[in-house]
Coordinates of C-alpha atoms in Angstrom, one line a residue:
Chain A
X27 CA 7.2 -30.8 -5.3
X28 CA 9.8 -28.1 -5.7
X29 CA 13.4 -29.2 -5.4
X30 CA 16.5 -27.2 -4.5
X31 CA 17.5 -27.6 -8.2
X32 CA 14.3 -25.8 -9.2
X33 CA 15.0 -23.0 -6.8
X34 CA 18.6 -22.7 -8.2
X35 CA 17.1 -22.4 -11.7
X36 CA 14.7 -19.7 -10.6
X37 CA 17.5 -17.8 -8.8
X38 CA 19.6 -17.9 -11.9
X39 CA 16.8 -16.6 -14.0
X40 CA 16.2 -13.9 -11.4
X41 CA 19.9 -13.0 -11.0
X42 CA 19.9 -13.5 -7.3
X43 CA 22.7 -15.2 -5.3
X44 CA 21.4 -17.6 -2.6
X45 CA 23.0 -19.4 0.2
X46 CA 22.5 -23.2 0.4
X47 CA 20.5 -22.7 3.6
X48 CA 18.2 -20.3 1.7
X49 CA 17.7 -22.7 -1.1
X50 CA 16.5 -25.4 1.3
X51 CA 14.0 -23.3 3.1
X52 CA 12.7 -21.6 0.0
X53 CA 12.0 -25.0 -1.6
X54 CA 9.9 -25.9 1.5
X55 CA 8.1 -22.5 1.5
X56 CA 7.4 -22.8 -2.2
X57 CA 5.6 -26.1 -1.7
X58 CA 3.4 -24.5 0.9
X59 CA 2.6 -21.4 -1.2
X60 CA 2.0 -23.4 -4.4
X61 CA -0.2 -25.8 -2.4
X62 CA -2.3 -22.8 -1.6
X63 CA -2.5 -21.1 -5.0
X64 CA -2.8 -24.4 -6.9
X65 CA -6.4 -24.5 -5.6
X66 CA -7.1 -22.0 -8.3
X67 CA -6.7 -24.7 -10.9
X68 CA -9.9 -26.4 -9.6
X69 CA -12.0 -23.4 -10.5
X70 CA -13.9 -23.5 -13.8
X71 CA -12.6 -20.5 -15.8
X72 CA -12.9 -19.4 -19.4
X73 CA -9.6 -17.8 -20.2
X74 CA -10.3 -14.9 -22.4
X75 CA -9.8 -12.0 -20.0
X76 CA -8.3 -8.8 -21.1
X77 CA -6.6 -8.4 -17.8
X78 CA -8.0 -5.0 -17.4
X79 CA -8.7 -3.1 -14.2
X80 CA -11.6 -0.7 -14.2
X81 CA -11.8 2.0 -16.9
X82 CA -8.0 2.2 -17.3
X83 CA -6.9 2.5 -20.9
X84 CA -3.6 2.8 -22.6
X85 CA -2.5 6.4 -22.8
X86 CA -0.2 7.3 -25.6
X87 CA 2.1 10.3 -26.0
X88 CA 4.2 11.5 -28.9
X89 CA 7.5 9.7 -29.1
X90 CA 9.6 12.7 -28.4
X91 CA 12.4 13.4 -26.0
X92 CA 11.1 15.6 -23.1
X93 CA 13.5 18.5 -22.2
X94 CA 15.2 18.0 -18.9
X95 CA 17.2 20.5 -17.0
X96 CA 21.0 19.9 -16.6
X97 CA 20.4 19.9 -12.8
X98 CA 17.9 17.1 -13.1
X99 CA 20.2 15.1 -15.3
X100 CA 23.0 15.6 -12.8
X101 CA 20.8 14.3 -10.0
X102 CA 20.0 11.2 -11.9
X103 CA 23.6 10.5 -12.9
X104 CA 24.8 11.2 -9.3
X105 CA 22.7 8.2 -8.1
X106 CA 24.8 5.8 -10.2
X107 CA 27.3 3.7 -8.2
X108 CA 29.9 4.3 -10.9
X109 CA 30.2 6.9 -13.6
X110 CA 32.6 8.4 -16.1
X111 CA 31.7 12.0 -16.9
X112 CA 28.1 11.9 -18.2
X113 CA 28.1 8.2 -18.6
X114 CA 27.2 5.4 -16.2
X115 CA 30.1 3.0 -16.1
X116 CA 29.7 -0.8 -16.2
X117 CA 32.1 -3.7 -16.5
X118 CA 33.1 -4.9 -20.0
X119 CA 30.5 -7.5 -21.2
X120 CA 32.5 -8.9 -24.1
X121 CA 35.6 -10.9 -23.0
X122 CA 38.8 -11.3 -25.1
X123 CA 40.3 -14.7 -25.3
Chain B
X22 CA -2.0 27.4 24.4
X23 CA -1.3 23.9 25.5
X24 CA -1.5 21.6 22.5
X25 CA -3.4 18.3 23.2
X26 CA -2.1 16.1 20.4
X27 CA -4.5 13.3 21.3
X28 CA -7.6 15.3 20.5
X29 CA -6.2 17.2 17.6
X30 CA -7.4 16.5 14.0
X31 CA -6.4 18.2 10.8
X32 CA -9.6 20.2 10.8
X33 CA -9.2 21.4 14.4
X34 CA -5.5 22.1 14.0
X35 CA -6.2 24.2 10.9
X36 CA -8.8 26.2 12.9
X37 CA -6.3 26.8 15.7
X38 CA -3.6 27.8 13.3
X39 CA -6.0 30.2 11.6
X40 CA -7.1 31.7 15.0
X41 CA -3.5 32.1 16.1
X42 CA -4.0 29.8 19.1
X43 CA -0.6 28.3 18.2
X44 CA 1.8 28.6 15.3
X45 CA 2.8 25.9 12.8
X46 CA 6.3 26.0 14.5
X47 CA 4.8 25.3 17.9
X48 CA 2.6 22.5 16.5
X49 CA 5.5 20.9 14.7
X50 CA 7.7 21.2 17.8
X51 CA 5.0 19.4 19.8
X52 CA 5.1 16.6 17.4
X53 CA 8.9 16.5 17.3
X54 CA 8.9 16.3 21.1
X55 CA 6.4 13.4 21.1
X56 CA 8.3 11.5 18.4
X57 CA 11.5 12.0 20.3
X58 CA 9.9 10.5 23.4
X59 CA 8.1 7.6 21.8
X60 CA 9.8 6.6 18.6
X61 CA 12.7 4.8 20.2
X62 CA 10.2 2.1 21.4
X63 CA 7.7 2.1 18.6
X64 CA 10.1 2.7 15.6
X65 CA 7.4 4.2 13.5
X66 CA 9.9 6.7 11.9
X67 CA 13.1 5.6 10.2
X68 CA 14.2 9.3 10.0
X69 CA 12.9 12.5 11.5
X70 CA 13.7 15.4 9.2
X71 CA 15.9 18.0 10.8
X72 CA 14.4 20.8 8.7
X73 CA 10.8 20.3 10.0
X74 CA 10.8 23.5 11.9
X75 CA 12.1 25.4 8.8
X76 CA 9.2 24.0 6.8
X77 CA 6.8 25.0 9.6
X78 CA 8.2 28.6 9.5
X79 CA 7.4 28.8 5.8
X80 CA 3.8 27.6 6.6
X81 CA 3.5 30.3 9.3
X82 CA 4.4 32.9 6.8
X83 CA 1.6 31.7 4.5
X84 CA -0.9 31.7 7.4
X85 CA 0.2 35.2 8.4
X86 CA -0.6 36.3 4.9
X87 CA -4.0 34.7 5.2
X88 CA -3.2 32.5 2.1
X89 CA -3.5 29.2 3.9
X90 CA -5.4 26.1 2.8
X91 CA -6.8 23.2 4.8
X92 CA -3.4 21.5 5.0
X93 CA -1.1 24.4 5.6
X94 CA 1.3 23.8 8.5
X95 CA -0.2 20.3 9.1
X96 CA 2.6 17.9 10.3
X97 CA 2.6 14.6 8.4
X98 CA 4.6 11.4 7.9
X99 CA 5.5 9.8 4.6
X100 CA 6.1 6.1 4.0
X101 CA 9.6 5.4 3.0
X102 CA 8.7 4.3 -0.5
X103 CA 7.4 7.7 -1.6
X104 CA 10.0 10.0 -3.1
X105 CA 10.7 13.5 -1.6
X106 CA 13.5 15.2 -3.7
X107 CA 16.8 15.3 -2.0
X108 CA 15.8 13.0 0.9
X109 CA 16.6 9.3 1.5
X110 CA 13.9 6.9 0.2
X111 CA 15.0 3.4 1.1
X112 CA 11.8 1.4 0.9
X113 CA 13.2 -0.1 4.1
X114 CA 15.6 -2.1 2.0
X115 CA 19.4 -2.4 2.1
X116 CA 19.2 -2.1 -1.7
X117 CA 18.2 1.6 -1.4
X118 CA 19.7 2.4 2.1
X119 CA 21.6 5.3 0.7
X120 CA 19.4 6.3 -2.2
X121 CA 18.4 9.9 -2.4
X122 CA 15.3 10.8 -4.4
X123 CA 16.1 12.8 -7.6
X124 CA 12.6 14.1 -7.8
X125 CA 9.3 14.6 -6.0
X126 CA 6.5 12.0 -6.2
X127 CA 3.4 13.7 -7.6
X128 CA 1.6 13.3 -4.2
X129 CA 4.6 15.0 -2.6
X130 CA 4.5 17.9 -5.0
X131 CA 0.8 18.3 -4.3
X132 CA 1.4 18.2 -0.5
X133 CA 4.2 20.8 -0.8
X134 CA 1.9 23.0 -2.7
X135 CA -0.7 22.5 0.1
X136 CA 1.9 23.7 2.6
X137 CA 2.2 20.6 4.8
X138 CA 5.1 20.0 7.1
X139 CA 7.0 16.7 6.5
X140 CA 8.1 15.3 9.8
X141 CA 9.9 12.3 8.6
X142 CA 9.8 9.0 6.7
X143 CA 8.1 6.0 8.1
X144 CA 9.1 2.3 8.5
X145 CA 7.6 -0.4 6.3
X146 CA 8.0 -4.0 5.1
X147 CA 10.9 -4.0 2.6
X148 CA 9.5 -2.8 -0.7
X149 CA 6.0 -2.9 0.9
X150 CA 6.1 -6.7 0.9
X151 CA 4.6 -8.0 4.1
X152 CA 1.8 -7.6 6.6
X153 CA 3.6 -6.8 9.8
X154 CA 6.5 -4.4 9.1
X155 CA 8.7 -7.2 10.4
X156 CA 10.4 -7.4 7.0
X157 CA 12.0 -4.0 7.3
X158 CA 15.8 -4.1 6.9
X159 CA 15.9 -1.5 9.7
X160 CA 14.0 -3.1 12.6
X161 CA 10.3 -3.8 13.0
X162 CA 7.6 -1.3 14.1
X163 CA 5.8 -2.0 17.3
X164 CA 2.1 -1.5 17.9
X165 CA 1.6 1.6 20.0
X166 CA -1.4 -0.1 21.7
X167 CA 0.7 -3.1 22.8
X168 CA 4.5 -3.1 22.2
X169 CA 4.6 -6.9 22.1
X170 CA 2.5 -6.9 19.0
X171 CA 3.1 -5.8 15.4
X172 CA 1.7 -2.6 13.9
X173 CA 0.6 -4.5 10.8
X174 CA 2.0 -3.8 7.4
X175 CA 3.3 -2.9 5.1
X176 CA 2.5 0.7 6.0
X177 CA 3.1 -0.1 9.7
X178 CA 5.2 2.9 10.4
X179 CA 2.6 5.3 8.9
X180 CA -0.2 3.7 11.0
X181 CA 1.8 3.6 14.2
X182 CA 3.0 7.3 13.6
X183 CA -0.6 8.4 13.5
X184 CA -1.8 6.1 16.3
X185 CA 0.9 7.3 18.7
X186 CA -0.1 10.9 18.0
X187 CA 3.2 11.3 16.1
X188 CA 1.7 12.9 13.0
X189 CA -1.7 14.3 12.1
X190 CA -1.8 12.1 9.0
X191 CA 0.5 9.8 7.0
X192 CA 0.7 8.6 3.5
X193 CA 1.0 4.9 2.9
X194 CA 0.8 2.6 -0.1
X195 CA -1.6 -0.3 -0.5
X196 CA -1.0 -3.2 -2.9
X197 CA -3.0 -5.9 -1.0
X198 CA -4.1 -4.2 2.2
X199 CA -1.0 -2.4 3.2
X200 CA -2.8 0.8 4.3
X201 CA -6.0 -0.8 5.6
X202 CA -4.6 -3.7 7.7
X203 CA -2.1 -1.6 9.7
X204 CA -4.9 1.0 10.1
X205 CA -7.1 -1.7 11.5
X206 CA -4.3 -2.9 13.9
X207 CA -3.5 0.6 15.1
X208 CA -7.0 2.0 15.4
X209 CA -6.8 4.6 12.7
X210 CA -8.7 5.3 9.4
X211 CA -7.0 4.1 6.3
X212 CA -8.1 4.6 2.6
X213 CA -7.1 2.6 -0.5
X214 CA -8.4 4.8 -3.3
X215 CA -9.8 3.6 -6.7
X216 CA -7.0 2.4 -8.9
X217 CA -5.8 5.4 -10.8
X218 CA -7.4 8.0 -8.5
X219 CA -4.0 9.0 -7.1
X220 CA -0.8 9.2 -9.1
X221 CA 1.8 6.5 -8.5
X222 CA 4.6 8.6 -10.0
X223 CA 7.4 8.6 -7.5
X224 CA 6.0 5.7 -5.5
X225 CA 8.5 2.8 -5.5
X226 CA 6.7 0.2 -7.6
X227 CA 5.7 -3.2 -6.2
X228 CA 2.7 -4.5 -8.1
X229 CA 1.8 -1.9 -10.7
X230 CA -1.7 -3.0 -11.5
X231 CA -2.5 -3.1 -7.7
X232 CA -0.5 -0.3 -6.0
X233 CA -2.2 2.8 -4.8
X234 CA -1.1 5.6 -2.5
X235 CA -3.6 6.7 0.2
X236 CA -4.0 8.5 3.5
X237 CA -4.0 7.2 7.1
X238 CA -5.6 9.6 9.6
X239 CA -7.5 9.8 12.8
X240 CA -10.9 10.7 11.3
X241 CA -12.7 10.0 8.1
X242 CA -13.0 13.8 7.5
X243 CA -9.2 14.0 7.7
X244 CA -8.6 11.1 5.3
X245 CA -11.1 12.8 2.9
X246 CA -9.2 16.1 3.1
X247 CA -5.9 14.4 2.3
X248 CA -7.4 12.2 -0.4
X249 CA -8.8 15.3 -2.2
X250 CA -5.5 17.0 -1.9
X251 CA -3.5 14.2 -3.6
X252 CA -5.8 12.7 -6.2
X253 CA -6.1 13.7 -9.8
X254 CA -4.9 12.9 -13.3
X255 CA -1.2 13.1 -13.8
X256 CA 0.8 13.3 -17.0
X257 CA 3.5 11.2 -15.3
X258 CA 1.2 8.3 -14.6
X259 CA -0.9 7.2 -17.6
X260 CA -3.1 5.0 -15.4
X261 CA -4.5 8.0 -13.5
X262 CA -8.1 8.9 -13.9
X263 CA -10.0 12.1 -13.2
X264 CA -12.9 12.7 -10.9
X265 CA -15.3 12.1 -13.8
X266 CA -13.9 8.9 -15.2
X267 CA -16.4 6.8 -13.4
X268 CA -18.9 9.6 -12.9
X269 CA -22.4 8.4 -13.0
X270 CA -25.5 9.5 -11.2
X271 CA -25.4 8.1 -7.7
X272 CA -28.2 5.6 -8.2
X273 CA -28.0 4.9 -11.9
X274 CA -27.6 1.2 -11.4
X275 CA -29.8 1.0 -8.3
X276 CA -33.1 -0.6 -7.9
X277 CA -36.1 1.8 -7.8
X278 CA -36.5 1.0 -4.2
X279 CA -33.4 2.9 -3.2
X280 CA -32.8 5.2 -6.2
X281 CA -32.3 8.8 -5.4
X282 CA -32.0 8.2 -1.6
X283 CA -28.9 8.7 0.4
X284 CA -26.6 5.7 0.5
X285 CA -28.3 3.2 2.8
X286 CA -27.9 -0.4 1.7
X287 CA -24.9 -2.3 3.1
X288 CA -24.0 -5.6 1.5
X289 CA -22.5 -8.4 3.6
X290 CA -21.0 -11.5 2.0
X291 CA -21.8 -13.7 5.0
X292 CA -20.6 -16.9 3.2
X293 CA -17.1 -15.4 3.2
X294 CA -17.0 -14.8 7.0
X295 CA -17.4 -18.4 8.1
X296 CA -13.8 -19.6 8.4
X297 CA -10.6 -18.3 10.0
X298 CA -12.0 -15.2 11.6
X299 CA -11.3 -14.3 15.2
X300 CA -14.5 -14.4 17.4
X301 CA -13.8 -10.9 18.7
X302 CA -13.6 -9.6 15.2
X303 CA -16.9 -11.2 14.2
X304 CA -18.5 -9.8 17.4
X305 CA -17.3 -6.3 16.6
X306 CA -18.5 -6.8 13.0
X307 CA -22.0 -7.8 14.1
X308 CA -22.1 -4.9 16.5
X309 CA -21.2 -2.5 13.6
X310 CA -24.0 -3.9 11.4
X311 CA -26.4 -3.5 14.3
X312 CA -25.3 0.1 14.7
X313 CA -25.8 0.7 11.0
X314 CA -29.3 -0.7 11.3
X315 CA -30.1 1.7 14.2
X316 CA -29.0 4.5 12.0
X317 CA -31.5 3.5 9.3
X318 CA -29.3 1.5 7.0
X319 CA -30.5 -1.7 5.4
X320 CA -28.2 -4.7 5.7
X321 CA -28.5 -7.0 2.7
X322 CA -26.8 -10.4 2.4
X323 CA -25.0 -10.7 -0.9
X324 CA -23.2 -13.5 -2.7
X325 CA -19.7 -13.1 -4.2
X326 CA -19.2 -16.7 -5.3
X327 CA -15.5 -16.5 -6.2
X328 CA -14.3 -14.1 -3.6
X329 CA -12.4 -16.8 -1.7
X330 CA -10.2 -17.1 -4.9
X331 CA -9.1 -13.5 -4.7
X332 CA -6.2 -14.2 -2.4
X333 CA -4.9 -17.0 -4.7
X334 CA -5.3 -14.6 -7.7
X335 CA -3.4 -12.0 -5.7
X336 CA -0.5 -14.3 -4.8
X337 CA 0.0 -15.0 -8.6
X338 CA -0.5 -11.6 -10.1
X339 CA 1.4 -9.7 -7.4
X340 CA 4.6 -11.8 -7.4
X341 CA 4.5 -11.7 -11.2
X342 CA 4.5 -7.9 -11.2
X343 CA 7.0 -7.9 -8.3
X344 CA 9.5 -10.0 -10.2
X345 CA 9.2 -7.5 -13.2
X346 CA 9.4 -4.4 -11.0
X347 CA 12.4 -5.6 -9.0
X348 CA 14.4 -6.3 -12.1
X349 CA 15.4 -2.6 -12.2
X350 CA 17.6 -3.1 -9.1
X351 CA 20.8 -4.1 -10.9
X352 CA 23.5 -2.2 -9.1
X353 CA 24.1 0.0 -12.2
X354 CA 21.7 2.9 -12.3
X355 CA 21.2 3.6 -8.6
X356 CA 21.1 1.9 -5.2
X357 CA 23.4 -0.8 -3.8
X358 CA 26.3 -2.1 -5.9
X359 CA 28.3 -5.1 -4.8
X360 CA 31.3 -5.9 -7.1
X361 CA 31.3 -9.4 -8.6
X362 CA 33.9 -11.1 -10.9
X363 CA 32.2 -9.8 -14.1
X364 CA 29.2 -7.8 -15.2
X365 CA 26.6 -10.5 -14.7
X366 CA 28.1 -11.5 -11.4
X367 CA 27.6 -7.9 -10.2
X368 CA 23.8 -8.5 -10.6
X369 CA 23.9 -11.8 -8.6
X370 CA 26.0 -10.3 -5.8
X371 CA 24.1 -7.0 -5.6
X372 CA 20.6 -8.5 -5.6
X373 CA 21.6 -11.4 -3.3
X374 CA 23.0 -8.9 -0.7
X375 CA 20.4 -6.1 -1.3
X376 CA 17.1 -8.0 -1.1
X377 CA 15.6 -9.5 2.1
X378 CA 14.1 -12.9 2.3
X379 CA 10.5 -12.0 1.5
X380 CA 11.5 -9.9 -1.5
X381 CA 13.5 -12.8 -2.9
X382 CA 10.7 -15.3 -2.2
X383 CA 8.3 -13.1 -4.2
X384 CA 10.8 -12.5 -7.1
X385 CA 11.3 -16.3 -7.4
X386 CA 7.6 -17.0 -7.1
X387 CA 6.8 -14.4 -9.8
X388 CA 9.5 -15.9 -12.1
X389 CA 8.0 -19.3 -11.5
X390 CA 4.4 -18.4 -12.4
X391 CA 5.6 -16.5 -15.5
X392 CA 7.8 -19.3 -16.7
X393 CA 7.0 -20.9 -20.1
X394 CA 4.8 -23.9 -19.4
X395 CA 3.2 -22.4 -16.3
X396 CA 2.1 -19.1 -17.7
X397 CA -1.4 -20.3 -18.7
X398 CA -2.0 -22.3 -15.6
X399 CA -1.1 -19.4 -13.3
X400 CA -0.9 -15.9 -14.7
X401 CA -3.5 -16.2 -17.5
X402 CA -5.9 -18.1 -15.2
X403 CA -5.4 -15.6 -12.4
X404 CA -6.2 -12.7 -14.8
X405 CA -9.4 -14.5 -15.9
X406 CA -10.5 -15.1 -12.3
X407 CA -9.6 -11.5 -11.5
X408 CA -12.1 -10.4 -14.2
X409 CA -14.8 -12.9 -12.8
X410 CA -14.4 -11.5 -9.3
X411 CA -14.6 -7.9 -10.5
X412 CA -17.8 -8.7 -12.4
X413 CA -19.3 -10.2 -9.3
X414 CA -18.5 -7.0 -7.4
X415 CA -20.1 -4.9 -10.2
X416 CA -23.2 -7.0 -10.0
X417 CA -23.4 -6.7 -6.2
X418 CA -23.1 -2.9 -6.5
X419 CA -26.3 -2.9 -8.5
X420 CA -28.2 -3.5 -5.3
X421 CA -26.0 -2.2 -2.5
X422 CA -24.1 1.0 -1.9
X423 CA -21.1 -0.4 0.0
X424 CA -19.9 -3.9 1.0
X425 CA -18.8 -4.5 4.6
X426 CA -16.4 -7.0 5.9
X427 CA -13.8 -7.0 8.7
X428 CA -10.5 -5.4 7.6
X429 CA -8.4 -8.3 8.9
X430 CA -9.2 -11.7 10.3
X431 CA -7.8 -10.8 13.7
X432 CA -6.4 -8.0 15.9
X433 CA -2.7 -7.3 15.9
X434 CA -0.7 -10.5 16.4
X435 CA 2.4 -11.0 18.4
X436 CA 5.8 -10.1 17.1
X437 CA 7.3 -13.2 15.5
X438 CA 4.0 -15.1 15.5
X439 CA 3.8 -15.5 11.7
X440 CA 7.3 -14.9 10.5
X441 CA 8.1 -18.6 9.9
X442 CA 4.8 -19.4 8.0
X443 CA 4.5 -17.3 4.8
X444 CA 1.0 -18.7 4.0
X445 CA -0.3 -17.7 7.5
X446 CA 1.1 -14.2 6.9
X447 CA -0.5 -14.1 3.4
X448 CA -3.9 -15.0 4.9
X449 CA -3.8 -11.7 6.7
X450 CA -4.8 -10.1 3.4
X451 CA -7.9 -12.2 2.8
X452 CA -10.4 -9.4 3.1
X453 CA -8.3 -6.6 1.8
X454 CA -6.9 -8.0 -1.5
X455 CA -10.3 -7.9 -3.3
X456 CA -10.2 -4.1 -3.5
X457 CA -6.8 -4.3 -5.2
X458 CA -7.9 -7.1 -7.5
X459 CA -11.0 -5.2 -8.6
X460 CA -9.4 -1.7 -8.4
X461 CA -12.3 -0.5 -6.2
X462 CA -11.8 1.9 -3.3
X463 CA -12.0 0.6 0.3
X464 CA -11.6 2.1 3.7
X465 CA -10.8 0.7 7.1
X466 CA -12.6 2.3 10.1
X467 CA -11.9 1.8 13.8
X468 CA -14.5 -0.6 15.1
X469 CA -14.0 -1.2 18.8
X470 CA -11.3 -3.0 20.6
X471 CA -10.8 -6.4 22.2
X472 CA -8.8 -6.9 25.4
X473 CA -6.0 -9.4 25.1
X474 CA -3.5 -9.9 28.0
X475 CA -4.6 -6.5 29.5
X476 CA -4.1 -4.5 26.3
X477 CA -7.0 -3.0 24.3
X478 CA -6.4 -4.0 20.7
X479 CA -8.2 -2.1 17.9
X480 CA -10.4 -3.9 15.3
X481 CA -11.1 -2.6 11.9
X482 CA -14.3 -2.5 9.7
X483 CA -13.8 -2.4 6.0
X484 CA -16.2 -0.8 3.6
X485 CA -15.7 -1.2 -0.2
X486 CA -17.5 0.9 -2.8
X487 CA -17.7 0.7 -6.6
X488 CA -15.0 2.4 -8.8
X489 CA -14.8 6.2 -8.2
X490 CA -17.2 6.2 -5.2
X491 CA -14.8 7.2 -2.4
X492 CA -17.5 9.8 -1.4
X493 CA -19.8 7.0 -0.4
X494 CA -17.0 5.6 1.9
X495 CA -16.5 9.0 3.5
X496 CA -20.2 9.7 3.9
X497 CA -21.0 6.3 5.4
X498 CA -17.7 6.2 7.4
X499 CA -18.4 9.6 9.0
X500 CA -21.9 8.5 9.9
X501 CA -20.6 5.2 11.4
X502 CA -18.0 7.0 13.6
X503 CA -20.5 9.8 14.5
X504 CA -18.2 12.5 13.1
X505 CA -19.6 16.0 12.9

């Protein structure tokens, strides 16, 4: 049984603001969804999987900065909601008391 | 020459372009006219590009020089979660409503090189989460075969664009069935390639171990052409494979009975078709099997003991990956920003306002299954079962060439029919998720229609092959549809 309090905790962890109405309906939907996926717990499983899909392997590359053109850098910076020169601007994260 | 868009395929259009029967500009204009007439109702396209004719002119110049390839001047549609530099790419979300792509996705760079004409970007469920395109922040897409029904999802706009003759092909993405199920609902061909066959660079990520880009087209031959144009290893996506990664002699694992012969054994997991499948879908499926038998194929019943767990595995692994991938939308680097009272409050405000209901549901679900204390019971267990199911498929492919199931449990459903019941909507993916869980390629083929309330609704047949064996799907698919 998932409570509104559980949903609030998950929303805090996920950094999502929810309305009270959303919390109520999400709690109900969670019960239905978890009721479905909880059936997996009945299956006999040896848990030692590598979690690998097909022949996909880790591909490494040298830890070097790749050269980027100024135009490309400008396009990426231009997407930021707030910037100062070549920096992306955010609010202060350390408060002064 | 009068251009009959209904009959046109990529192959025939390319022949006409080469012969000079019409130009790429004329062809593109014909599509623009049709989209102008039909899109208001269907809403397949979120945006039609104003420079389509300019692109077509460039293609005409290439054709005039005799330097054209099979896709030069071919008008296509691109799902709104695949980046084309300088154009909006919203993933049908308020979060990215005004986001302009800073670079080309690898598939887009390849298609540009091939000389296609991009007509526009197509509607989808927000961030590709959904099975009906009803989760788009910009209005749902209607099924061209019956406007009271959904086009399927999440690539519903791409499927509807091709089905209404509004593009010769479209690209979609498929995380749990998002190419194949809308292809089934709209009566077109849709391919989910082997995991890693097509680069995901520049595709807006949803579930990174499951996502693949693939084509939707009117014929198997067209889907094959597009697949071969977009596949390949890519330095920007380390999970990509090349053509030879899974290369093995066609019949290496096969029994001596069928070794060396053309693909001819079709496996059917009958135990998996007992519950929850529409009678008309079962009827069309049996008719398809009978047609295969008449063509000389052998139908073999197979057992995939844990296949019914695939959907549960999917609804653990997918939200876990979604919750991680969606963390990047923080209102700082790009996309929507809503000001809060301090830095962390910016996140809450931005994400609360930018994400729709289904996206939030999956973020929270993913956060839940990854929580300390639940991790073993959900995520680890799901990964172990994922491996079990994949092994079962490998075993089945020792004796069969492809595995056949319906693509979806029913034909297109009514708009609004499943929006209030997430589990009912999730069950739409029951036959398609296995290919994403196993990383194997699967194709949806048009397989007849059923008449409901006076409208003929398409039904899809799904064929799955082992890793790297797209060619089997194309060969058998062409045979099934009696393509030249």
